[in-house]
Structure formats: structure tokens, C-alpha cells
PDB file of C-alpha atoms in Angstrom:
ATOM      1  CA  MET E  15      21.986  22.775  62.294  1.00  0.00           C
ATOM      2  CA  GLU E  16      23.231  19.702  60.423  1.00  0.00           C
ATOM      3  CA  HIS E  17      24.308  16.621  62.321  1.00  0.00           C
ATOM      4  CA  GLN E  18      26.807  14.202  60.828  1.00  0.00           C
ATOM      5  CA  VAL E  19      25.600  10.605  60.918  1.00  0.00           C
ATOM      6  CA  LEU E  20      28.265   8.139  62.035  1.00  0.00           C
ATOM      7  CA  VAL E  21      27.846   4.976  60.043  1.00  0.00           C
ATOM      8  CA  SER E  22      29.438   1.599  60.610  1.00  0.00           C
ATOM      9  CA  ILE E  23      29.467  -1.108  57.953  1.00  0.00           C
ATOM     10  CA  ASP E  24      26.569  -3.526  58.283  1.00  0.00           C
ATOM     11  CA  PRO E  25      27.932  -6.983  59.259  1.00  0.00           C
ATOM     12  CA  LYS E  26      25.915  -8.576  56.467  1.00  0.00           C
ATOM     13  CA  TYR E  27      28.495  -7.172  54.022  1.00  0.00           C
ATOM     14  CA  LEU E  28      31.380  -9.059  55.673  1.00  0.00           C
ATOM     15  CA  PRO E  29      31.490 -11.657  52.854  1.00  0.00           C
ATOM     16  CA  LEU E  30      32.263  -8.872  50.374  1.00  0.00           C
ATOM     17  CA  GLN E  31      35.034  -7.546  52.583  1.00  0.00           C
ATOM     18  CA  ALA E  32      36.434 -11.044  53.000  1.00  0.00           C
ATOM     19  CA  VAL E  33      36.547 -11.748  49.264  1.00  0.00           C
ATOM     20  CA  LEU E  34      38.013  -8.380  48.269  1.00  0.00           C
ATOM     21  CA  SER E  35      40.453  -8.064  51.186  1.00  0.00           C
ATOM     22  CA  LYS E  36      43.143  -9.776  49.089  1.00  0.00           C
ATOM     23  CA  TYR E  37      43.513  -6.529  47.161  1.00  0.00           C
ATOM     24  CA  TYR E  38      44.659  -4.082  49.841  1.00  0.00           C
ATOM     25  CA  GLY E  39      44.899  -1.245  47.354  1.00  0.00           C
ATOM     26  CA  ILE E  40      41.145  -1.154  46.777  1.00  0.00           C
ATOM     27  CA  MET E  41      39.967  -1.710  50.356  1.00  0.00           C
ATOM     28  CA  GLU E  42      39.569   1.989  51.127  1.00  0.00           C
ATOM     29  CA  GLY E  43      37.225   2.321  48.163  1.00  0.00           C
ATOM     30  CA  VAL E  44      35.430  -0.905  49.090  1.00  0.00           C
ATOM     31  CA  ASN E  45      34.882   0.271  52.653  1.00  0.00           C
ATOM     32  CA  ASN E  46      33.576   3.644  51.437  1.00  0.00           C
ATOM     33  CA  PHE E  47      31.200   1.753  49.151  1.00  0.00           C
ATOM     34  CA  LEU E  48      29.992  -0.513  51.962  1.00  0.00           C
ATOM     35  CA  THR E  49      29.657   2.444  54.328  1.00  0.00           C
ATOM     36  CA  GLU E  50      27.375   4.156  51.818  1.00  0.00           C
ATOM     37  CA  LEU E  51      25.362   0.942  51.555  1.00  0.00           C
ATOM     38  CA  SER E  52      24.960   0.958  55.339  1.00  0.00           C
ATOM     39  CA  HIS E  53      23.879   4.617  55.468  1.00  0.00           C
ATOM     40  CA  PRO E  54      20.199   5.292  56.265  1.00  0.00           C
ATOM     41  CA  ASP E  55      20.009   7.781  53.356  1.00  0.00           C
ATOM     42  CA  ARG E  56      21.753   5.943  50.578  1.00  0.00           C
ATOM     43  CA  ASN E  57      23.063   7.542  47.408  1.00  0.00           C
ATOM     44  CA  TRP E  58      21.737   4.925  45.013  1.00  0.00           C
ATOM     45  CA  GLN E  59      23.348   6.489  41.961  1.00  0.00           C
ATOM     46  CA  PHE E  60      26.795   6.139  43.555  1.00  0.00           C
ATOM     47  CA  ILE E  61      26.024   2.631  44.832  1.00  0.00           C
ATOM     48  CA  VAL E  62      24.802   1.284  41.497  1.00  0.00           C
ATOM     49  CA  GLN E  63      27.741   2.824  39.638  1.00  0.00           C
ATOM     50  CA  GLU E  64      30.347   1.481  42.082  1.00  0.00           C
ATOM     51  CA  SER E  65      28.781  -1.957  42.374  1.00  0.00           C
ATOM     52  CA  ARG E  66      29.164  -2.522  38.644  1.00  0.00           C
ATOM     53  CA  SER E  67      32.931  -2.164  38.851  1.00  0.00           C
ATOM     54  CA  TYR E  68      33.388  -4.367  41.910  1.00  0.00           C
ATOM     55  CA  ALA E  69      30.984  -7.047  40.711  1.00  0.00           C
ATOM     56  CA  LEU E  70      32.430  -7.366  37.206  1.00  0.00           C
ATOM     57  CA  ASP E  71      36.115  -6.557  37.644  1.00  0.00           C
ATOM     58  CA  TYR E  72      36.626  -8.846  40.625  1.00  0.00           C
ATOM     59  CA  PHE E  73      34.300 -11.717  39.822  1.00  0.00           C
ATOM     60  CA  HIS E  74      37.303 -14.010  39.420  1.00  0.00           C
ATOM     61  CA  LEU E  75      37.887 -13.580  43.157  1.00  0.00           C
ATOM     62  CA  PHE E  76      34.311 -14.628  43.927  1.00  0.00           C
ATOM     63  CA  VAL E  77      34.706 -17.807  41.884  1.00  0.00           C
ATOM     64  CA  ALA E  78      37.849 -18.822  43.763  1.00  0.00           C
ATOM     65  CA  HIS E  79      36.669 -17.877  47.272  1.00  0.00           C
ATOM     66  CA  PRO E  80      34.604 -20.105  49.606  1.00  0.00           C
ATOM     67  CA  LEU E  81      32.307 -17.140  50.294  1.00  0.00           C
ATOM     68  CA  GLY E  82      31.886 -16.374  46.586  1.00  0.00           C
ATOM     69  CA  PRO E  83      28.184 -17.314  46.337  1.00  0.00           C
ATOM     70  CA  GLU E  84      27.377 -15.256  49.450  1.00  0.00           C
ATOM     71  CA  ALA E  85      29.233 -12.243  48.046  1.00  0.00           C
ATOM     72  CA  THR E  86      27.528 -12.460  44.654  1.00  0.00           C
ATOM     73  CA  THR E  87      24.158 -12.759  46.380  1.00  0.00           C
ATOM     74  CA  LEU E  88      24.849  -9.459  48.120  1.00  0.00           C
ATOM     75  CA  PHE E  89      25.435  -7.736  44.777  1.00  0.00           C
ATOM     76  CA  VAL E  90      22.201  -9.195  43.424  1.00  0.00           C
ATOM     77  CA  ASP E  91      20.411  -7.871  46.527  1.00  0.00           C
ATOM     78  CA  ILE E  92      21.946  -4.430  46.001  1.00  0.00           C
ATOM     79  CA  TYR E  93      20.567  -4.166  42.465  1.00  0.00           C
ATOM     80  CA  PHE E  94      17.091  -5.276  43.475  1.00  0.00           C
ATOM     81  CA  GLU E  95      17.062  -2.851  46.385  1.00  0.00           C
ATOM     82  CA  ALA E  96      18.153   0.008  44.128  1.00  0.00           C
ATOM     83  CA  LEU E  97      15.360  -0.911  41.721  1.00  0.00           C
ATOM     84  CA  ALA E  98      12.819  -0.854  44.532  1.00  0.00           C
ATOM     85  CA  LYS E  99      14.004   2.225  46.438  1.00  0.00           C
ATOM     86  CA  SER E 100      15.620   4.679  44.031  1.00  0.00           C
ATOM     87  CA  ALA E 101      13.400   7.546  42.935  1.00  0.00           C
ATOM     88  CA  GLN E 102      15.466   8.168  39.797  1.00  0.00           C
ATOM     89  CA  SER E 103      14.364   6.317  36.677  1.00  0.00           C
ATOM     90  CA  ALA E 104      17.897   6.347  35.229  1.00  0.00           C
ATOM     91  CA  VAL E 105      19.270   4.662  38.342  1.00  0.00           C
ATOM     92  CA  ARG E 106      16.545   2.022  38.252  1.00  0.00           C
ATOM     93  CA  GLU E 107      17.286   1.294  34.597  1.00  0.00           C
ATOM     94  CA  ASP E 108      21.004   1.033  35.365  1.00  0.00           C
ATOM     95  CA  ALA E 109      20.277  -1.345  38.243  1.00  0.00           C
ATOM     96  CA  CYS E 110      18.365  -3.667  35.886  1.00  0.00           C
ATOM     97  CA  ASN E 111      21.022  -3.563  33.177  1.00  0.00           C
ATOM     98  CA  HIS E 112      23.905  -4.043  35.618  1.00  0.00           C
ATOM     99  CA  LEU E 113      22.103  -6.976  37.224  1.00  0.00           C
ATOM    100  CA  LEU E 114      21.536  -8.703  33.881  1.00  0.00           C
ATOM    101  CA  LEU E 115      25.158  -8.099  32.913  1.00  0.00           C
ATOM    102  CA  PHE E 116      26.362  -9.468  36.257  1.00  0.00           C
ATOM    103  CA  LEU E 117      24.235 -12.601  35.866  1.00  0.00           C
ATOM    104  CA  GLN E 118      25.655 -13.038  32.371  1.00  0.00           C
ATOM    105  CA  LYS E 119      29.182 -12.676  33.775  1.00  0.00           C
ATOM    106  CA  MET E 120      28.400 -15.243  36.458  1.00  0.00           C
ATOM    107  CA  ILE E 121      27.079 -17.748  33.920  1.00  0.00           C
ATOM    108  CA  ARG E 122      29.961 -17.398  31.488  1.00  0.00           C
ATOM    109  CA  ASN E 123      32.845 -17.159  33.957  1.00  0.00           C
ATOM    110  CA  ALA E 124      31.915 -19.548  36.738  1.00  0.00           C
ATOM    111  CA  GLY E 125      33.317 -22.456  34.728  1.00  0.00           C
ATOM    112  CA  GLU E 126      33.528 -25.674  36.718  1.00  0.00           C
ATOM    113  CA  ASN E 127      32.173 -23.771  39.729  1.00  0.00           C
ATOM    114  CA  PHE E 128      28.829 -23.188  37.997  1.00  0.00           C
ATOM    115  CA  PRO E 129      26.941 -25.570  40.357  1.00  0.00           C
ATOM    116  CA  ARG E 130      28.021 -23.388  43.323  1.00  0.00           C
ATOM    117  CA  PHE E 131      26.524 -20.280  41.717  1.00  0.00           C
ATOM    118  CA  LYS E 132      23.441 -21.884  40.194  1.00  0.00           C
ATOM    119  CA  PRO E 133      21.301 -21.221  43.322  1.00  0.00           C
ATOM    120  CA  VAL E 134      22.268 -17.529  43.149  1.00  0.00           C
ATOM    121  CA  LEU E 135      21.227 -17.391  39.498  1.00  0.00           C
ATOM    122  CA  ASP E 136      17.968 -19.275  40.026  1.00  0.00           C
ATOM    123  CA  THR E 137      16.982 -17.019  42.919  1.00  0.00           C
ATOM    124  CA  ALA E 138      17.723 -13.947  40.808  1.00  0.00           C
ATOM    125  CA  PHE E 139      15.609 -15.318  37.956  1.00  0.00           C
ATOM    126  CA  LYS E 140      12.706 -15.914  40.341  1.00  0.00           C
ATOM    127  CA  ARG E 141      12.984 -12.396  41.717  1.00  0.00           C
ATOM    128  CA  ILE E 142      13.009 -10.863  38.241  1.00  0.00           C
ATOM    129  CA  SER E 143       9.951 -12.948  37.299  1.00  0.00           C
ATOM    130  CA  GLY E 144       8.139 -11.694  40.384  1.00  0.00           C
ATOM    131  CA  GLN E 145       8.700  -7.985  39.757  1.00  0.00           C
ATOM    132  CA  PRO E 146       5.677  -5.696  39.317  1.00  0.00           C
ATOM    133  CA  GLU E 147       4.815  -4.803  35.748  1.00  0.00           C
ATOM    134  CA  ASP E 148       6.632  -1.465  35.599  1.00  0.00           C
ATOM    135  CA  ALA E 149       9.855  -2.927  36.992  1.00  0.00           C
ATOM    136  CA  PHE E 150       9.670  -6.059  34.840  1.00  0.00           C
ATOM    137  CA  PHE E 151       9.333  -3.864  31.748  1.00  0.00           C
ATOM    138  CA  LEU E 152      12.735  -2.350  32.558  1.00  0.00           C
ATOM    139  CA  PHE E 153      14.271  -5.820  32.320  1.00  0.00           C
ATOM    140  CA  VAL E 154      12.413  -6.585  29.087  1.00  0.00           C
ATOM    141  CA  ARG E 155      13.602  -3.456  27.335  1.00  0.00           C
ATOM    142  CA  GLY E 156      17.068  -3.601  28.900  1.00  0.00           C
ATOM    143  CA  TYR E 157      20.257  -3.648  26.867  1.00  0.00           C
ATOM    144  CA  TYR E 158      21.046  -7.257  27.822  1.00  0.00           C
ATOM    145  CA  GLN E 159      18.356  -9.555  26.458  1.00  0.00           C
ATOM    146  CA  ILE E 160      16.760 -12.132  28.725  1.00  0.00           C
ATOM    147  CA  LYS E 161      16.620 -14.542  25.777  1.00  0.00           C
ATOM    148  CA  ARG E 162      20.420 -14.392  25.362  1.00  0.00           C
ATOM    149  CA  LEU E 163      20.866 -14.785  29.105  1.00  0.00           C
ATOM    150  CA  ALA E 164      18.751 -17.943  29.025  1.00  0.00           C
ATOM    151  CA  GLU E 165      20.733 -19.374  26.114  1.00  0.00           C
ATOM    152  CA  ALA E 166      24.001 -18.879  28.006  1.00  0.00           C
ATOM    153  CA  TYR E 167      22.495 -20.388  31.163  1.00  0.00           C
ATOM    154  CA  ILE E 168      21.269 -23.509  29.350  1.00  0.00           C
ATOM    155  CA  ALA E 169      24.672 -24.005  27.745  1.00  0.00           C
ATOM    156  CA  ALA E 170      26.497 -23.608  31.057  1.00  0.00           C
ATOM    157  CA  ASN E 171      24.032 -25.799  32.922  1.00  0.00           C
ATOM    158  CA  GLN E 172      25.381 -28.884  31.178  1.00  0.00           C
ATOM    159  CA  ARG E 173      27.555 -29.195  34.281  1.00  0.00           C
ATOM    160  CA  CYS E 174      24.450 -29.338  36.443  1.00  0.00           C
ATOM    161  CA  PRO E 175      21.749 -30.713  34.118  1.00  0.00           C
ATOM    162  CA  GLU E 176      18.665 -30.300  36.250  1.00  0.00           C
ATOM    163  CA  GLY E 177      16.478 -27.558  37.584  1.00  0.00           C
ATOM    164  CA  TYR E 178      15.325 -25.317  34.740  1.00  0.00           C
ATOM    165  CA  ALA E 179      12.161 -24.152  36.476  1.00  0.00           C
ATOM    166  CA  ALA E 180      13.433 -20.665  37.381  1.00  0.00           C
ATOM    167  CA  ILE E 181      14.718 -19.752  33.928  1.00  0.00           C
ATOM    168  CA  ASN E 182      11.642 -21.291  32.267  1.00  0.00           C
ATOM    169  CA  THR E 183       9.329 -19.174  34.427  1.00  0.00           C
ATOM    170  CA  LEU E 184      11.300 -16.047  33.556  1.00  0.00           C
ATOM    171  CA  LEU E 185      11.261 -16.841  29.840  1.00  0.00           C
ATOM    172  CA  ALA E 186       7.525 -17.517  29.897  1.00  0.00           C
ATOM    173  CA  ARG E 187       6.770 -14.147  31.458  1.00  0.00           C
ATOM    174  CA  TYR E 188       9.233 -12.437  29.124  1.00  0.00           C
ATOM    175  CA  TYR E 189       7.582 -13.874  26.010  1.00  0.00           C
ATOM    176  CA  TRP E 190       4.048 -13.227  27.237  1.00  0.00           C
ATOM    177  CA  HIS E 191       4.979  -9.658  28.131  1.00  0.00           C
ATOM    178  CA  THR E 192       6.460  -9.160  24.653  1.00  0.00           C
ATOM    179  CA  TYR E 193       3.390 -10.732  23.058  1.00  0.00           C
ATOM    180  CA  ASP E 194       0.997  -8.483  25.004  1.00  0.00           C
ATOM    181  CA  TYR E 195       3.084  -5.416  24.198  1.00  0.00           C
ATOM    182  CA  TRP E 196       2.991  -5.946  20.439  1.00  0.00           C
ATOM    183  CA  ARG E 197      -0.664  -6.976  20.481  1.00  0.00           C
ATOM    184  CA  ALA E 198      -1.440  -3.608  22.092  1.00  0.00           C
ATOM    185  CA  GLU E 199       0.352  -1.763  19.284  1.00  0.00           C
ATOM    186  CA  GLU E 200      -1.182  -1.026  15.898  1.00  0.00           C
ATOM    187  CA  ASP E 201      -1.185  -3.887  13.405  1.00  0.00           C
ATOM    188  CA  PRO E 202       2.185  -3.507  11.582  1.00  0.00           C
ATOM    189  CA  GLY E 203       0.689  -3.984   8.106  1.00  0.00           C
ATOM    190  CA  GLN E 204      -1.967  -1.354   8.715  1.00  0.00           C
ATOM    191  CA  TRP E 205       0.613   0.983  10.234  1.00  0.00           C
ATOM    192  CA  PHE E 206       2.859   0.620   7.171  1.00  0.00           C
ATOM    193  CA  SER E 207      -0.004   1.223   4.753  1.00  0.00           C
ATOM    194  CA  ARG E 208      -1.169   4.267   6.686  1.00  0.00           C
ATOM    195  CA  ARG E 209       2.313   5.745   6.710  1.00  0.00           C
ATOM    196  CA  ARG E 210       2.482   5.301   2.924  1.00  0.00           C
ATOM    197  CA  ASN E 211      -1.049   6.677   2.484  1.00  0.00           C
ATOM    198  CA  ASP E 212      -1.900   3.437   0.749  1.00  0.00           C
ATOM    199  CA  GLY E 213      -5.645   3.066   0.614  1.00  0.00           C
ATOM    200  CA  ASN E 214      -5.421  -0.508  -0.611  1.00  0.00           C
ATOM    201  CA  GLY E 215      -4.328  -1.911   2.738  1.00  0.00           C
ATOM    202  CA  LEU E 216      -1.770  -4.711   2.733  1.00  0.00           C
ATOM    203  CA  THR E 217      -2.328  -5.860  -0.889  1.00  0.00           C
ATOM    204  CA  ALA E 218       1.042  -7.070  -2.226  1.00  0.00           C
ATOM    205  CA  ARG E 219       2.666  -6.760   1.195  1.00  0.00           C
ATOM    206  CA  GLU E 220       0.144  -9.038   2.894  1.00  0.00           C
ATOM    207  CA  ALA E 221       2.425 -12.102   2.826  1.00  0.00           C
ATOM    208  CA  PHE E 222       5.293 -10.111   4.310  1.00  0.00           C
ATOM    209  CA  PHE E 223       3.313  -8.788   7.299  1.00  0.00           C
ATOM    210  CA  LYS E 224       1.091 -11.816   7.860  1.00  0.00           C
ATOM    211  CA  PRO E 225       3.471 -13.646  10.284  1.00  0.00           C
ATOM    212  CA  VAL E 226       3.346 -10.664  12.673  1.00  0.00           C
ATOM    213  CA  SER E 227      -0.227  -9.549  12.009  1.00  0.00           C
ATOM    214  CA  HIS E 228      -2.640  -9.129  14.907  1.00  0.00           C
ATOM    215  CA  GLU E 229      -4.876 -11.733  13.341  1.00  0.00           C
ATOM    216  CA  ARG E 230      -2.150 -14.343  13.568  1.00  0.00           C
ATOM    217  CA  LEU E 231      -1.020 -13.288  17.054  1.00  0.00           C
ATOM    218  CA  LYS E 232      -4.536 -13.607  18.413  1.00  0.00           C
ATOM    219  CA  ALA E 233      -5.109 -16.926  16.687  1.00  0.00           C
ATOM    220  CA  ARG E 234      -1.810 -18.552  17.699  1.00  0.00           C
ATOM    221  CA  PRO E 235      -0.214 -16.699  20.649  1.00  0.00           C
ATOM    222  CA  LEU E 236       3.533 -17.344  20.943  1.00  0.00           C
ATOM    223  CA  GLY E 237       3.307 -19.728  17.985  1.00  0.00           C
ATOM    224  CA  LEU E 238       1.558 -22.413  20.055  1.00  0.00           C
TER     225      LEU E 238
END
């Protein structure tokens, strides 16, 4: 016999309700979304899909509201929790991509309120940097590049020109991860020659492949 579980919205989501309550027409959907978030057996596919719409479409409300940073933090938490708890690889990938897109939205649309949202961004960067290898790889290969995210952050941070530690740590791990990944692959020059059945190795193509050769990567990692 199945028993229906009565679920009430967790009070920690009150900032989201407060920010979005201005739009009465969407509150039924918002409350259904928050009820699912408060359910002991969450449907992470539904949550990740719905959170993308609320986070991106209504970010202008977060910027203008006193509880905006608290509300955006809740969305960041939702994506990290989906990444950690969902058993579906597609949902975990979506959580990473939606999080990176949301951070990009925050950076580019916060405007003069950027200093209010900077702690949210820095905390998110630290959490991404601290992910286990398999989860971090999802961010590295995600649709929204960490390098581009960092460029936007640095440009926006002119309004608050201090505190680059979080983004620097993330970039360092990103570049080292990329370096280790390509070093583990076959040398590109040798791969190209093998695919062409060229027994002479690099020969005339040596200069072209030399900048990305394993020899150079091992000698001068990350160009240092």
C-alpha cells in the first residue's frame, strides 16, 4: 500500500519565495518547485530543469531585492546538491552547465550591485575548485568555459578591485587538469603521422606540432 508523503516547504527557501512573490502568476509553479526541493525523495531532473528558468529569467528581481544574494546562494546550493546526489549522469552534467551559466549571468547582469554578489560568486568558485576529480571534469568539459567565466569576472570586478584568490584557485586547477588530460593522450604529432601511415614521423610537420608536443609540455608545463 502506498502512502502519500505530505511535504511542507523548508523555511530555508523563504528568501526565494520573498524575491519571486512579486509575480503572483508564477507563485503556484514556484511553490511546486520548492515543495519538490523539500521532498525526501527529490526528482532531481525536474528540479534542475525548473531551477534554470527561475534563476535566469528572474535574476533581475534578485539584483533589485535586499534578499537577492541569499536567493542566488540557494540556487547555487541546489546545483551542487544535484551534482552530488543525482544518480543520472545527464542530470549531473546539466547541473554543472546550468551553474556555470547562472554564475555568468550573475557576473554580467549584477551591474553596480556586483559587490553584493561577489561573495556568492567567490564561494561558488571555491566549491567548484574543491570538487572530486570526476565532478570537476564535468565543469572542465562543460559547454560554458571556465576561462571565459574568469574573463567576465575580472572585467566586472573593476567595481570591487580586490580578492581574486577564489577565481585564481579555480583557474589554476582548470589549467592543470587540462594539462594533465592532454599529457595523458597520445602525442598529437605521432597520432597524426600514424593516422596518415607516415613512417617518417613528424618530418615537415614538426614545427607545426612542436608547441603542443609532449616533449614541450613536460619541459615547460603551462608555459611556465
